[in-house]
Amino acid sequence: MNVAAYGFTLIAVHRLVPEQFGAITALLGLLLIGNVASLGLQATGARRLATHAGEGAAALSDAMLKAGRRAALGLTLVCALATPLLVWLLHIDSAVAILLLAPTLGCLTLMGSQLGVLQGSHRWTEVAAVYTSVGVGRVVLGGGALLIQPSLDAAMTGLALGAAVPALLGGFLLRGSAGGTPQQVKEVLRETVHGTHTLLAFFAIANADVLFARALLDGRHSGYYAAGVIVAKACLFLPQFVIVIVFPSLASSPGDTVRLRRAIRAVAGLGVCTVAGALLLPDVVVAVIGGKEHYGPLGPYTWLFAIAGSAYAVLQLVAYAAIAQQEKRAALLIWSGLIVLAIGAGIVLGTDLATGMTGVQVLVAMTSGCAVLLSVGLAAGLHRQTSDDS
């Protein structure tokens, strides 16, 4: 799925002029933020089914799907109504392209509830099929639309059609569900709000550094930083499968710190491999993210971005563990970390204590350190909660 998403980005950067690529990048950023609702529904559904005992699993699954449909409809309407505001804020001439965000997010939200049911039921083959359809839909329909017509409207039309593919597949795999009560639907939505808040905090801090770079570094070095973030995001999403597999177990056995530590070691181990690869093959990494002609000076520092992405991958795993335990302090801690990171970046970069490539190195180091400290703090909080409950 993530490889296909990167494939769409590569097609877009070669088919669109810089102004249009900047616009599609902004719209993809909005999709990433809006997709938090889908992830929240998925986490809620997986946790509820994994911890459910006795009869009524079918009714609970149906309630989750109904909650997903309700959330998808609400998010679609909000996005559609916000189109004029987004046209003004993003300086994008095409209202059609922005309007297409609404059905795209609606389909992704619906898919989130479906994945939650499949994941919580340990139906891994179907989970893999839905995830594969996400990537195939984006690169085939989204990328195909760009190959046919290199325009912003074509790209967003392809993405909207691609987002419908996994939602249709999930609906087919979960057809015939019934029995969910209105009260169950309300409970699912209520828990989703909490889970979404934690995930929103995580994605905010995981994407804040590139905004700090844009605001506090000069144009050339903020461009270097943005290219380095491609490496960080690859390392962040590489161990996604670990979270998908382990989350139901964390929800059903929230006191099983041994399982959590094993998952953390697995994610950290993949991170070590990516850092080693960036250290040994910096020229290859630079070639992938944009070419030595434009980003050659970044080569010696790509491993720093691999560390940052891997640190955030661990933080993401611990955040999901907090959601599994319904730990309500997790979001507050992450927001607090974001505030500290913003203040630190403002002091160091805003006062020119570090500029140029030194500023790039300092910012990515601050980002990595923040992720590590938050991971330790969240993990320690979960351990204490388990001890108190026992």
mmCIF file of C-alpha atoms in Angstrom:
data_model
loop_
_atom_site.group_PDB
_atom_site.id
_atom_site.type_symbol
_atom_site.label_atom_id
_atom_site.label_comp_id
_atom_site.label_asym_id
_atom_site.label_seq_id
_atom_site.Cartn_x
_atom_site.Cartn_y
_atom_site.Cartn_z
ATOM 1 C CA MET A 1 0.000 0.000 0.000
ATOM 2 C CA ASN A 2 2.695 2.481 0.982
ATOM 3 C CA VAL A 3 4.863 1.521 -1.995
ATOM 4 C CA ALA A 4 1.922 2.214 -4.304
ATOM 5 C CA ALA A 5 1.287 5.564 -2.621
ATOM 6 C CA TYR A 6 4.922 6.489 -3.237
ATOM 7 C CA GLY A 7 4.494 5.332 -6.832
ATOM 8 C CA PHE A 8 1.615 7.778 -7.285
ATOM 9 C CA THR A 9 3.817 10.580 -5.916
ATOM 10 C CA LEU A 10 6.592 9.718 -8.391
ATOM 11 C CA ILE A 11 4.120 9.758 -11.284
ATOM 12 C CA ALA A 12 2.715 13.099 -10.102
ATOM 13 C CA VAL A 13 6.124 14.785 -9.773
ATOM 14 C CA HIS A 14 7.002 13.793 -13.349
ATOM 15 C CA ARG A 15 3.617 14.530 -14.959
ATOM 16 C CA LEU A 16 2.605 17.780 -13.246
ATOM 17 C CA VAL A 17 4.234 21.186 -13.433
ATOM 18 C CA PRO A 18 5.697 22.398 -10.119
ATOM 19 C CA GLU A 19 2.686 24.587 -9.285
ATOM 20 C CA GLN A 20 0.277 21.692 -9.766
ATOM 21 C CA PHE A 21 2.526 19.292 -7.871
ATOM 22 C CA GLY A 22 2.584 21.732 -4.969
ATOM 23 C CA ALA A 23 -1.216 21.801 -5.055
ATOM 24 C CA ILE A 24 -1.584 18.010 -5.124
ATOM 25 C CA THR A 25 0.930 17.755 -2.258
ATOM 26 C CA ALA A 26 -1.230 20.120 -0.193
ATOM 27 C CA LEU A 27 -4.357 18.093 -0.980
ATOM 28 C CA LEU A 28 -2.567 14.852 -0.071
ATOM 29 C CA GLY A 29 -1.665 16.474 3.236
ATOM 30 C CA LEU A 30 -5.336 17.204 3.876
ATOM 31 C CA LEU A 31 -6.175 13.591 3.028
ATOM 32 C CA LEU A 32 -3.568 12.431 5.547
ATOM 33 C CA ILE A 33 -5.103 14.581 8.279
ATOM 34 C CA GLY A 34 -8.683 13.643 7.379
ATOM 35 C CA ASN A 35 -7.745 9.968 7.271
ATOM 36 C CA VAL A 36 -7.269 10.109 11.058
ATOM 37 C CA ALA A 37 -11.027 9.481 11.329
ATOM 38 C CA SER A 38 -10.588 6.257 9.367
ATOM 39 C CA LEU A 39 -7.705 5.156 11.588
ATOM 40 C CA GLY A 40 -9.713 5.982 14.711
ATOM 41 C CA LEU A 41 -12.636 3.842 13.530
ATOM 42 C CA GLN A 42 -10.269 1.016 12.637
ATOM 43 C CA ALA A 43 -8.593 1.099 16.048
ATOM 44 C CA THR A 44 -11.951 1.229 17.856
ATOM 45 C CA GLY A 45 -13.395 -1.648 15.878
ATOM 46 C CA ALA A 46 -10.324 -3.830 16.297
ATOM 47 C CA ARG A 47 -10.154 -3.153 20.052
ATOM 48 C CA ARG A 48 -13.851 -3.801 20.676
ATOM 49 C CA LEU A 49 -13.945 -7.072 18.767
ATOM 50 C CA ALA A 50 -10.647 -8.284 20.209
ATOM 51 C CA THR A 51 -11.878 -7.703 23.771
ATOM 52 C CA HIS A 52 -15.429 -8.966 23.179
ATOM 53 C CA ALA A 53 -16.344 -12.184 24.956
ATOM 54 C CA GLY A 54 -19.433 -14.316 24.477
ATOM 55 C CA GLU A 55 -22.213 -13.923 21.944
ATOM 56 C CA GLY A 56 -23.126 -10.815 20.014
ATOM 57 C CA ALA A 57 -19.969 -10.378 17.936
ATOM 58 C CA ALA A 58 -22.015 -10.159 14.733
ATOM 59 C CA ALA A 59 -24.201 -7.391 16.165
ATOM 60 C CA LEU A 60 -21.124 -5.541 17.391
ATOM 61 C CA SER A 61 -19.549 -5.779 13.936
ATOM 62 C CA ASP A 62 -22.713 -4.415 12.370
ATOM 63 C CA ALA A 63 -22.729 -1.506 14.835
ATOM 64 C CA MET A 64 -19.178 -0.652 13.831
ATOM 65 C CA LEU A 65 -20.096 -0.653 10.147
ATOM 66 C CA LYS A 66 -23.111 1.561 10.823
ATOM 67 C CA ALA A 67 -20.919 3.939 12.801
ATOM 68 C CA GLY A 68 -18.503 4.016 9.868
ATOM 69 C CA ARG A 69 -21.276 4.886 7.432
ATOM 70 C CA ARG A 70 -22.509 7.666 9.704
ATOM 71 C CA ALA A 71 -18.999 9.085 10.181
ATOM 72 C CA ALA A 72 -18.265 8.859 6.451
ATOM 73 C CA LEU A 73 -21.446 10.766 5.592
ATOM 74 C CA GLY A 74 -20.712 13.465 8.158
ATOM 75 C CA LEU A 75 -17.100 13.935 7.032
ATOM 76 C CA THR A 76 -18.149 14.046 3.375
ATOM 77 C CA LEU A 77 -20.673 16.808 4.057
ATOM 78 C CA VAL A 78 -18.200 18.834 6.146
ATOM 79 C CA CYS A 79 -15.529 18.628 3.448
ATOM 80 C CA ALA A 80 -17.977 19.576 0.714
ATOM 81 C CA LEU A 81 -19.168 22.612 2.678
ATOM 82 C CA ALA A 82 -15.561 23.629 3.389
ATOM 83 C CA THR A 83 -14.633 23.702 -0.327
ATOM 84 C CA PRO A 84 -14.869 27.522 -0.754
ATOM 85 C CA LEU A 85 -12.737 28.073 2.356
ATOM 86 C CA LEU A 86 -10.090 25.586 1.179
ATOM 87 C CA VAL A 87 -10.004 27.203 -2.288
ATOM 88 C CA TRP A 88 -9.169 30.506 -0.604
ATOM 89 C CA LEU A 89 -6.680 29.122 1.921
ATOM 90 C CA LEU A 90 -4.731 26.894 -0.466
ATOM 91 C CA HIS A 91 -4.788 29.262 -3.471
ATOM 92 C CA ILE A 92 -5.951 26.448 -5.741
ATOM 93 C CA ASP A 93 -7.936 27.570 -8.756
ATOM 94 C CA SER A 94 -9.805 24.288 -9.263
ATOM 95 C CA ALA A 95 -12.816 23.991 -6.960
ATOM 96 C CA VAL A 96 -13.518 20.593 -8.533
ATOM 97 C CA ALA A 97 -10.212 19.182 -7.308
ATOM 98 C CA ILE A 98 -10.886 20.331 -3.743
ATOM 99 C CA LEU A 99 -14.513 19.172 -3.864
ATOM 100 C CA LEU A 100 -13.269 15.681 -4.741
ATOM 101 C CA LEU A 101 -11.636 15.532 -1.304
ATOM 102 C CA ALA A 102 -15.117 14.945 0.151
ATOM 103 C CA PRO A 103 -15.982 11.602 -1.505
ATOM 104 C CA THR A 104 -12.355 10.455 -1.205
ATOM 105 C CA LEU A 105 -12.339 10.949 2.572
ATOM 106 C CA GLY A 106 -15.829 9.472 2.813
ATOM 107 C CA CYS A 107 -14.675 6.242 1.159
ATOM 108 C CA LEU A 108 -11.515 6.080 3.280
ATOM 109 C CA THR A 109 -13.554 6.570 6.468
ATOM 110 C CA LEU A 110 -15.945 3.801 5.463
ATOM 111 C CA MET A 111 -12.966 1.558 4.764
ATOM 112 C CA GLY A 112 -11.583 2.265 8.250
ATOM 113 C CA SER A 113 -14.639 0.787 9.950
ATOM 114 C CA GLN A 114 -14.459 -2.255 7.688
ATOM 115 C CA LEU A 115 -10.784 -2.808 8.423
ATOM 116 C CA GLY A 116 -11.512 -2.538 12.145
ATOM 117 C CA VAL A 117 -13.999 -5.391 11.933
ATOM 118 C CA LEU A 118 -11.671 -7.565 9.846
ATOM 119 C CA GLN A 119 -8.635 -6.818 12.006
ATOM 120 C CA GLY A 120 -10.472 -7.400 15.280
ATOM 121 C CA SER A 121 -11.781 -10.716 13.916
ATOM 122 C CA HIS A 122 -8.243 -11.797 12.930
ATOM 123 C CA ARG A 123 -9.277 -12.164 9.274
ATOM 124 C CA TRP A 124 -5.780 -11.414 8.052
ATOM 125 C CA THR A 125 -6.249 -12.533 4.448
ATOM 126 C CA GLU A 126 -9.144 -10.126 3.994
ATOM 127 C CA VAL A 127 -7.186 -7.363 5.788
ATOM 128 C CA ALA A 128 -4.304 -7.855 3.355
ATOM 129 C CA ALA A 129 -6.715 -7.802 0.402
ATOM 130 C CA VAL A 130 -8.243 -4.476 1.476
ATOM 131 C CA TYR A 131 -4.837 -2.898 2.119
ATOM 132 C CA THR A 132 -3.622 -4.109 -1.281
ATOM 133 C CA SER A 133 -6.686 -2.635 -2.966
ATOM 134 C CA VAL A 134 -5.896 0.746 -1.375
ATOM 135 C CA GLY A 135 -2.490 0.828 -3.029
ATOM 136 C CA VAL A 136 -3.667 -0.636 -6.324
ATOM 137 C CA GLY A 137 -6.563 1.824 -6.504
ATOM 138 C CA ARG A 138 -4.286 4.804 -5.886
ATOM 139 C CA VAL A 139 -1.470 3.906 -8.257
ATOM 140 C CA VAL A 140 -3.602 2.372 -11.050
ATOM 141 C CA LEU A 141 -6.535 4.778 -11.067
ATOM 142 C CA GLY A 142 -4.803 7.843 -9.627
ATOM 143 C CA GLY A 143 -1.558 7.351 -11.523
ATOM 144 C CA GLY A 144 -3.414 6.170 -14.620
ATOM 145 C CA ALA A 145 -5.520 9.328 -14.649
ATOM 146 C CA LEU A 146 -2.324 11.411 -14.575
ATOM 147 C CA LEU A 147 -0.843 9.437 -17.453
ATOM 148 C CA ILE A 148 -3.978 10.088 -19.497
ATOM 149 C CA GLN A 149 -4.425 13.722 -18.510
ATOM 150 C CA PRO A 150 -1.700 15.457 -16.473
ATOM 151 C CA SER A 151 -3.867 17.848 -14.495
ATOM 152 C CA LEU A 152 -4.950 18.441 -10.901
ATOM 153 C CA ASP A 153 -8.566 17.549 -11.644
ATOM 154 C CA ALA A 154 -7.541 14.269 -13.266
ATOM 155 C CA ALA A 155 -5.314 13.375 -10.319
ATOM 156 C CA MET A 156 -8.054 13.984 -7.759
ATOM 157 C CA THR A 157 -10.638 12.145 -9.878
ATOM 158 C CA GLY A 158 -8.331 9.139 -10.019
ATOM 159 C CA LEU A 159 -7.709 9.295 -6.264
ATOM 160 C CA ALA A 160 -11.456 9.472 -5.550
ATOM 161 C CA LEU A 161 -12.137 6.454 -7.767
ATOM 162 C CA GLY A 162 -9.185 4.632 -6.217
ATOM 163 C CA ALA A 163 -10.501 5.269 -2.699
ATOM 164 C CA ALA A 164 -13.813 3.666 -3.663
ATOM 165 C CA VAL A 165 -12.110 0.366 -4.519
ATOM 166 C CA PRO A 166 -11.237 -0.755 -0.943
ATOM 167 C CA ALA A 167 -14.593 0.493 0.383
ATOM 168 C CA LEU A 168 -16.444 -1.604 -2.193
ATOM 169 C CA LEU A 169 -14.250 -4.628 -1.486
ATOM 170 C CA GLY A 170 -14.749 -4.266 2.276
ATOM 171 C CA GLY A 171 -18.497 -3.978 1.801
ATOM 172 C CA PHE A 172 -18.479 -7.188 -0.223
ATOM 173 C CA LEU A 173 -16.393 -9.073 2.340
ATOM 174 C CA LEU A 174 -18.678 -7.953 5.196
ATOM 175 C CA ARG A 175 -21.995 -8.224 3.381
ATOM 176 C CA GLY A 176 -25.035 -9.438 5.277
ATOM 177 C CA SER A 177 -24.194 -7.870 8.647
ATOM 178 C CA ALA A 178 -27.145 -6.993 10.887
ATOM 179 C CA GLY A 179 -28.179 -6.589 14.500
ATOM 180 C CA GLY A 180 -26.284 -3.493 15.622
ATOM 181 C CA THR A 181 -28.304 -1.307 17.995
ATOM 182 C CA PRO A 182 -28.339 2.533 18.068
ATOM 183 C CA GLN A 183 -26.777 2.438 21.535
ATOM 184 C CA GLN A 184 -23.872 0.324 20.265
ATOM 185 C CA VAL A 185 -23.358 2.732 17.390
ATOM 186 C CA LYS A 186 -23.190 5.673 19.816
ATOM 187 C CA GLU A 187 -20.658 3.833 21.980
ATOM 188 C CA VAL A 188 -18.458 3.120 18.959
ATOM 189 C CA LEU A 189 -18.555 6.752 17.851
ATOM 190 C CA ARG A 190 -17.822 7.963 21.386
ATOM 191 C CA GLU A 191 -14.736 5.758 21.685
ATOM 192 C CA THR A 192 -13.666 6.710 18.154
ATOM 193 C CA VAL A 193 -13.519 10.371 19.170
ATOM 194 C CA HIS A 194 -10.963 9.493 21.877
ATOM 195 C CA GLY A 195 -8.906 7.271 19.593
ATOM 196 C CA THR A 196 -9.015 9.862 16.829
ATOM 197 C CA HIS A 197 -7.791 12.543 19.229
ATOM 198 C CA THR A 198 -4.724 10.487 20.128
ATOM 199 C CA LEU A 199 -3.983 9.710 16.476
ATOM 200 C CA LEU A 200 -4.541 13.330 15.475
ATOM 201 C CA ALA A 201 -1.971 14.382 18.077
ATOM 202 C CA PHE A 202 0.466 11.804 16.731
ATOM 203 C CA PHE A 203 0.082 12.804 13.073
ATOM 204 C CA ALA A 204 0.333 16.472 14.020
ATOM 205 C CA ILE A 205 3.700 16.024 15.715
ATOM 206 C CA ALA A 206 4.912 13.578 13.049
ATOM 207 C CA ASN A 207 4.314 16.208 10.335
ATOM 208 C CA ALA A 208 5.193 19.370 12.254
ATOM 209 C CA ASP A 209 8.928 19.338 11.553
ATOM 210 C CA VAL A 210 8.533 20.001 7.832
ATOM 211 C CA LEU A 211 6.362 23.030 8.674
ATOM 212 C CA PHE A 212 9.005 24.283 11.099
ATOM 213 C CA ALA A 213 11.631 23.847 8.385
ATOM 214 C CA ARG A 214 9.492 25.779 5.926
ATOM 215 C CA ALA A 215 8.994 28.633 8.377
ATOM 216 C CA LEU A 216 12.445 28.815 9.994
ATOM 217 C CA LEU A 217 14.972 27.735 7.347
ATOM 218 C CA ASP A 218 15.766 29.451 4.054
ATOM 219 C CA GLY A 219 14.071 28.167 0.909
ATOM 220 C CA ARG A 220 16.923 25.978 -0.296
ATOM 221 C CA HIS A 221 17.529 24.229 3.000
ATOM 222 C CA SER A 222 13.828 23.826 3.759
ATOM 223 C CA GLY A 223 13.700 22.053 0.378
ATOM 224 C CA TYR A 224 16.522 19.768 1.488
ATOM 225 C CA TYR A 225 14.621 19.062 4.679
ATOM 226 C CA ALA A 226 11.419 18.269 2.754
ATOM 227 C CA ALA A 227 13.362 15.766 0.640
ATOM 228 C CA GLY A 228 14.805 14.197 3.773
ATOM 229 C CA VAL A 229 11.295 13.818 5.157
ATOM 230 C CA ILE A 230 10.587 11.387 2.300
ATOM 231 C CA VAL A 231 13.151 9.077 3.927
ATOM 232 C CA ALA A 232 11.618 9.655 7.359
ATOM 233 C CA LYS A 233 8.105 8.844 6.124
ATOM 234 C CA ALA A 234 9.314 5.658 4.448
ATOM 235 C CA CYS A 235 10.821 4.536 7.768
ATOM 236 C CA LEU A 236 7.674 5.560 9.636
ATOM 237 C CA PHE A 237 5.307 3.506 7.505
ATOM 238 C CA LEU A 238 7.605 0.532 6.801
ATOM 239 C CA PRO A 239 6.682 -1.328 10.045
ATOM 240 C CA GLN A 240 2.955 -0.592 9.683
ATOM 241 C CA PHE A 241 2.231 -4.321 9.415
ATOM 242 C CA VAL A 242 3.570 -4.862 12.943
ATOM 243 C CA ILE A 243 0.917 -2.519 14.359
ATOM 244 C CA VAL A 244 -1.836 -4.137 12.282
ATOM 245 C CA ILE A 245 -0.961 -7.596 13.573
ATOM 246 C CA VAL A 246 -0.221 -6.812 17.219
ATOM 247 C CA PHE A 247 -2.964 -4.284 17.991
ATOM 248 C CA PRO A 248 -5.803 -6.800 18.601
ATOM 249 C CA SER A 249 -3.526 -8.712 20.993
ATOM 250 C CA LEU A 250 -2.633 -5.533 22.863
ATOM 251 C CA ALA A 251 -6.333 -4.755 23.198
ATOM 252 C CA SER A 252 -7.323 -8.201 24.448
ATOM 253 C CA SER A 253 -4.345 -8.411 26.840
ATOM 254 C CA PRO A 254 -3.553 -4.804 27.829
ATOM 255 C CA GLY A 255 -1.324 -5.934 30.685
ATOM 256 C CA ASP A 256 0.902 -8.028 28.420
ATOM 257 C CA THR A 257 3.962 -5.772 28.453
ATOM 258 C CA VAL A 258 6.104 -8.640 27.132
ATOM 259 C CA ARG A 259 4.173 -8.591 23.854
ATOM 260 C CA LEU A 260 4.476 -4.821 23.624
ATOM 261 C CA ARG A 261 8.240 -4.972 24.190
ATOM 262 C CA ARG A 262 8.586 -7.604 21.478
ATOM 263 C CA ALA A 263 6.651 -5.412 19.047
ATOM 264 C CA ILE A 264 8.825 -2.421 19.943
ATOM 265 C CA ARG A 265 11.959 -4.492 19.327
ATOM 266 C CA ALA A 266 10.601 -5.573 15.930
ATOM 267 C CA VAL A 267 9.868 -1.989 14.886
ATOM 268 C CA ALA A 268 13.209 -0.765 16.252
ATOM 269 C CA GLY A 269 15.010 -3.605 14.465
ATOM 270 C CA LEU A 270 13.561 -2.532 11.126
ATOM 271 C CA GLY A 271 14.645 0.996 11.985
ATOM 272 C CA VAL A 272 18.221 -0.133 12.572
ATOM 273 C CA CYS A 273 18.212 -1.774 9.136
ATOM 274 C CA THR A 274 16.977 1.396 7.415
ATOM 275 C CA VAL A 275 19.534 3.558 9.220
ATOM 276 C CA ALA A 276 22.307 1.161 8.212
ATOM 277 C CA GLY A 277 21.095 1.233 4.616
ATOM 278 C CA ALA A 278 21.093 5.032 4.551
ATOM 279 C CA LEU A 279 24.597 5.094 6.028
ATOM 280 C CA LEU A 280 25.991 2.571 3.553
ATOM 281 C CA LEU A 281 24.119 3.715 0.427
ATOM 282 C CA PRO A 282 23.546 7.471 0.698
ATOM 283 C CA ASP A 283 23.860 8.031 -3.054
ATOM 284 C CA VAL A 284 21.131 5.492 -3.743
ATOM 285 C CA VAL A 285 18.860 7.156 -1.205
ATOM 286 C CA VAL A 286 19.442 10.591 -2.763
ATOM 287 C CA ALA A 287 18.746 9.189 -6.240
ATOM 288 C CA VAL A 288 15.404 7.820 -5.050
ATOM 289 C CA ILE A 289 14.239 11.009 -3.313
ATOM 290 C CA GLY A 290 15.027 13.396 -6.141
ATOM 291 C CA GLY A 291 18.492 13.010 -7.627
ATOM 292 C CA LYS A 292 22.030 14.073 -6.776
ATOM 293 C CA GLU A 293 21.796 17.168 -8.978
ATOM 294 C CA HIS A 294 19.199 18.779 -6.729
ATOM 295 C CA TYR A 295 19.705 17.046 -3.367
ATOM 296 C CA GLY A 296 23.346 15.943 -3.387
ATOM 297 C CA PRO A 297 24.264 17.916 -0.200
ATOM 298 C CA LEU A 298 21.660 15.905 1.706
ATOM 299 C CA GLY A 299 23.436 12.579 1.082
ATOM 300 C CA PRO A 300 25.649 12.472 4.210
ATOM 301 C CA TYR A 301 22.648 13.215 6.434
ATOM 302 C CA THR A 302 19.940 10.888 5.116
ATOM 303 C CA TRP A 303 20.629 8.476 7.982
ATOM 304 C CA LEU A 304 19.512 11.166 10.436
ATOM 305 C CA PHE A 305 16.111 11.221 8.765
ATOM 306 C CA ALA A 306 15.997 7.425 8.902
ATOM 307 C CA ILE A 307 16.517 7.673 12.662
ATOM 308 C CA ALA A 308 13.727 10.252 12.954
ATOM 309 C CA GLY A 309 11.267 8.157 10.957
ATOM 310 C CA SER A 310 12.129 5.027 12.926
ATOM 311 C CA ALA A 311 11.713 6.885 16.231
ATOM 312 C CA TYR A 312 8.263 8.018 15.166
ATOM 313 C CA ALA A 313 7.416 4.471 14.091
ATOM 314 C CA VAL A 314 8.062 3.352 17.682
ATOM 315 C CA LEU A 315 6.004 6.277 19.001
ATOM 316 C CA GLN A 316 3.143 5.294 16.699
ATOM 317 C CA LEU A 317 3.204 1.742 18.064
ATOM 318 C CA VAL A 318 3.150 2.976 21.671
ATOM 319 C CA ALA A 319 0.323 5.399 20.812
ATOM 320 C CA TYR A 320 -1.735 2.475 19.497
ATOM 321 C CA ALA A 321 -0.936 0.581 22.698
ATOM 322 C CA ALA A 322 -2.328 3.571 24.621
ATOM 323 C CA ILE A 323 -5.488 3.451 22.495
ATOM 324 C CA ALA A 324 -5.765 -0.292 23.188
ATOM 325 C CA GLN A 325 -5.769 0.478 26.936
ATOM 326 C CA GLN A 326 -8.003 3.554 26.418
ATOM 327 C CA GLU A 327 -5.311 5.652 28.096
ATOM 328 C CA LYS A 328 -6.771 9.162 27.979
ATOM 329 C CA ARG A 329 -3.542 10.951 28.929
ATOM 330 C CA ALA A 330 -1.704 9.889 25.777
ATOM 331 C CA ALA A 331 -3.040 12.666 23.569
ATOM 332 C CA LEU A 332 -2.234 15.311 26.183
ATOM 333 C CA LEU A 333 1.361 14.079 26.466
ATOM 334 C CA ILE A 334 1.859 14.111 22.694
ATOM 335 C CA TRP A 335 0.379 17.613 22.346
ATOM 336 C CA SER A 336 2.704 18.754 25.122
ATOM 337 C CA GLY A 337 5.659 17.276 23.240
ATOM 338 C CA LEU A 338 4.618 19.175 20.109
ATOM 339 C CA ILE A 339 4.556 22.455 22.058
ATOM 340 C CA VAL A 340 8.030 21.800 23.475
ATOM 341 C CA LEU A 341 9.354 20.895 20.011
ATOM 342 C CA ALA A 342 7.864 24.077 18.529
ATOM 343 C CA ILE A 343 9.414 26.247 21.249
ATOM 344 C CA GLY A 344 12.797 24.545 20.900
ATOM 345 C CA ALA A 345 12.806 24.888 17.108
ATOM 346 C CA GLY A 346 11.778 28.526 17.387
ATOM 347 C CA ILE A 347 14.597 29.314 19.796
ATOM 348 C CA VAL A 348 17.367 27.443 17.968
ATOM 349 C CA LEU A 349 16.390 28.123 14.345
ATOM 350 C CA GLY A 350 14.392 31.324 14.749
ATOM 351 C CA THR A 351 17.321 33.132 16.391
ATOM 352 C CA ASP A 352 19.823 31.786 13.831
ATOM 353 C CA LEU A 353 21.737 29.752 16.379
ATOM 354 C CA ALA A 354 21.759 27.067 13.671
ATOM 355 C CA THR A 355 21.433 27.834 9.959
ATOM 356 C CA GLY A 356 21.959 26.071 6.633
ATOM 357 C CA MET A 357 22.741 22.372 6.745
ATOM 358 C CA THR A 358 23.542 22.721 10.441
ATOM 359 C CA GLY A 359 19.974 23.870 10.959
ATOM 360 C CA VAL A 360 18.717 20.858 9.015
ATOM 361 C CA GLN A 361 20.745 18.504 11.207
ATOM 362 C CA VAL A 362 19.679 20.209 14.433
ATOM 363 C CA LEU A 363 15.976 20.134 13.544
ATOM 364 C CA VAL A 364 15.958 16.463 12.586
ATOM 365 C CA ALA A 365 17.922 15.647 15.765
ATOM 366 C CA MET A 366 15.395 17.566 17.882
ATOM 367 C CA THR A 367 12.578 15.717 16.137
ATOM 368 C CA SER A 368 14.171 12.333 16.828
ATOM 369 C CA GLY A 369 14.844 13.173 20.467
ATOM 370 C CA CYS A 370 11.267 14.327 20.996
ATOM 371 C CA ALA A 371 9.895 11.082 19.528
ATOM 372 C CA VAL A 372 12.158 8.944 21.714
ATOM 373 C CA LEU A 373 11.265 10.816 24.915
ATOM 374 C CA LEU A 374 7.542 10.636 24.152
ATOM 375 C CA SER A 375 7.789 6.901 23.443
ATOM 376 C CA VAL A 376 9.504 6.296 26.778
ATOM 377 C CA GLY A 377 6.995 8.470 28.629
ATOM 378 C CA LEU A 378 3.962 6.815 27.061
ATOM 379 C CA ALA A 379 5.330 3.295 27.578
ATOM 380 C CA ALA A 380 6.124 4.044 31.213
ATOM 381 C CA GLY A 381 2.596 5.361 31.750
ATOM 382 C CA LEU A 382 1.074 2.210 30.311
ATOM 383 C CA HIS A 383 3.265 0.040 32.582
ATOM 384 C CA ARG A 384 2.216 1.948 35.686
ATOM 385 C CA GLN A 385 -1.437 1.674 34.720
ATOM 386 C CA THR A 386 -1.130 -2.087 34.386
ATOM 387 C CA SER A 387 0.575 -2.357 37.752
ATOM 388 C CA ASP A 388 -2.115 -0.303 39.455
ATOM 389 C CA ASP A 389 -4.897 -2.380 37.967
ATOM 390 C CA SER A 390 -3.341 -5.596 39.130
#
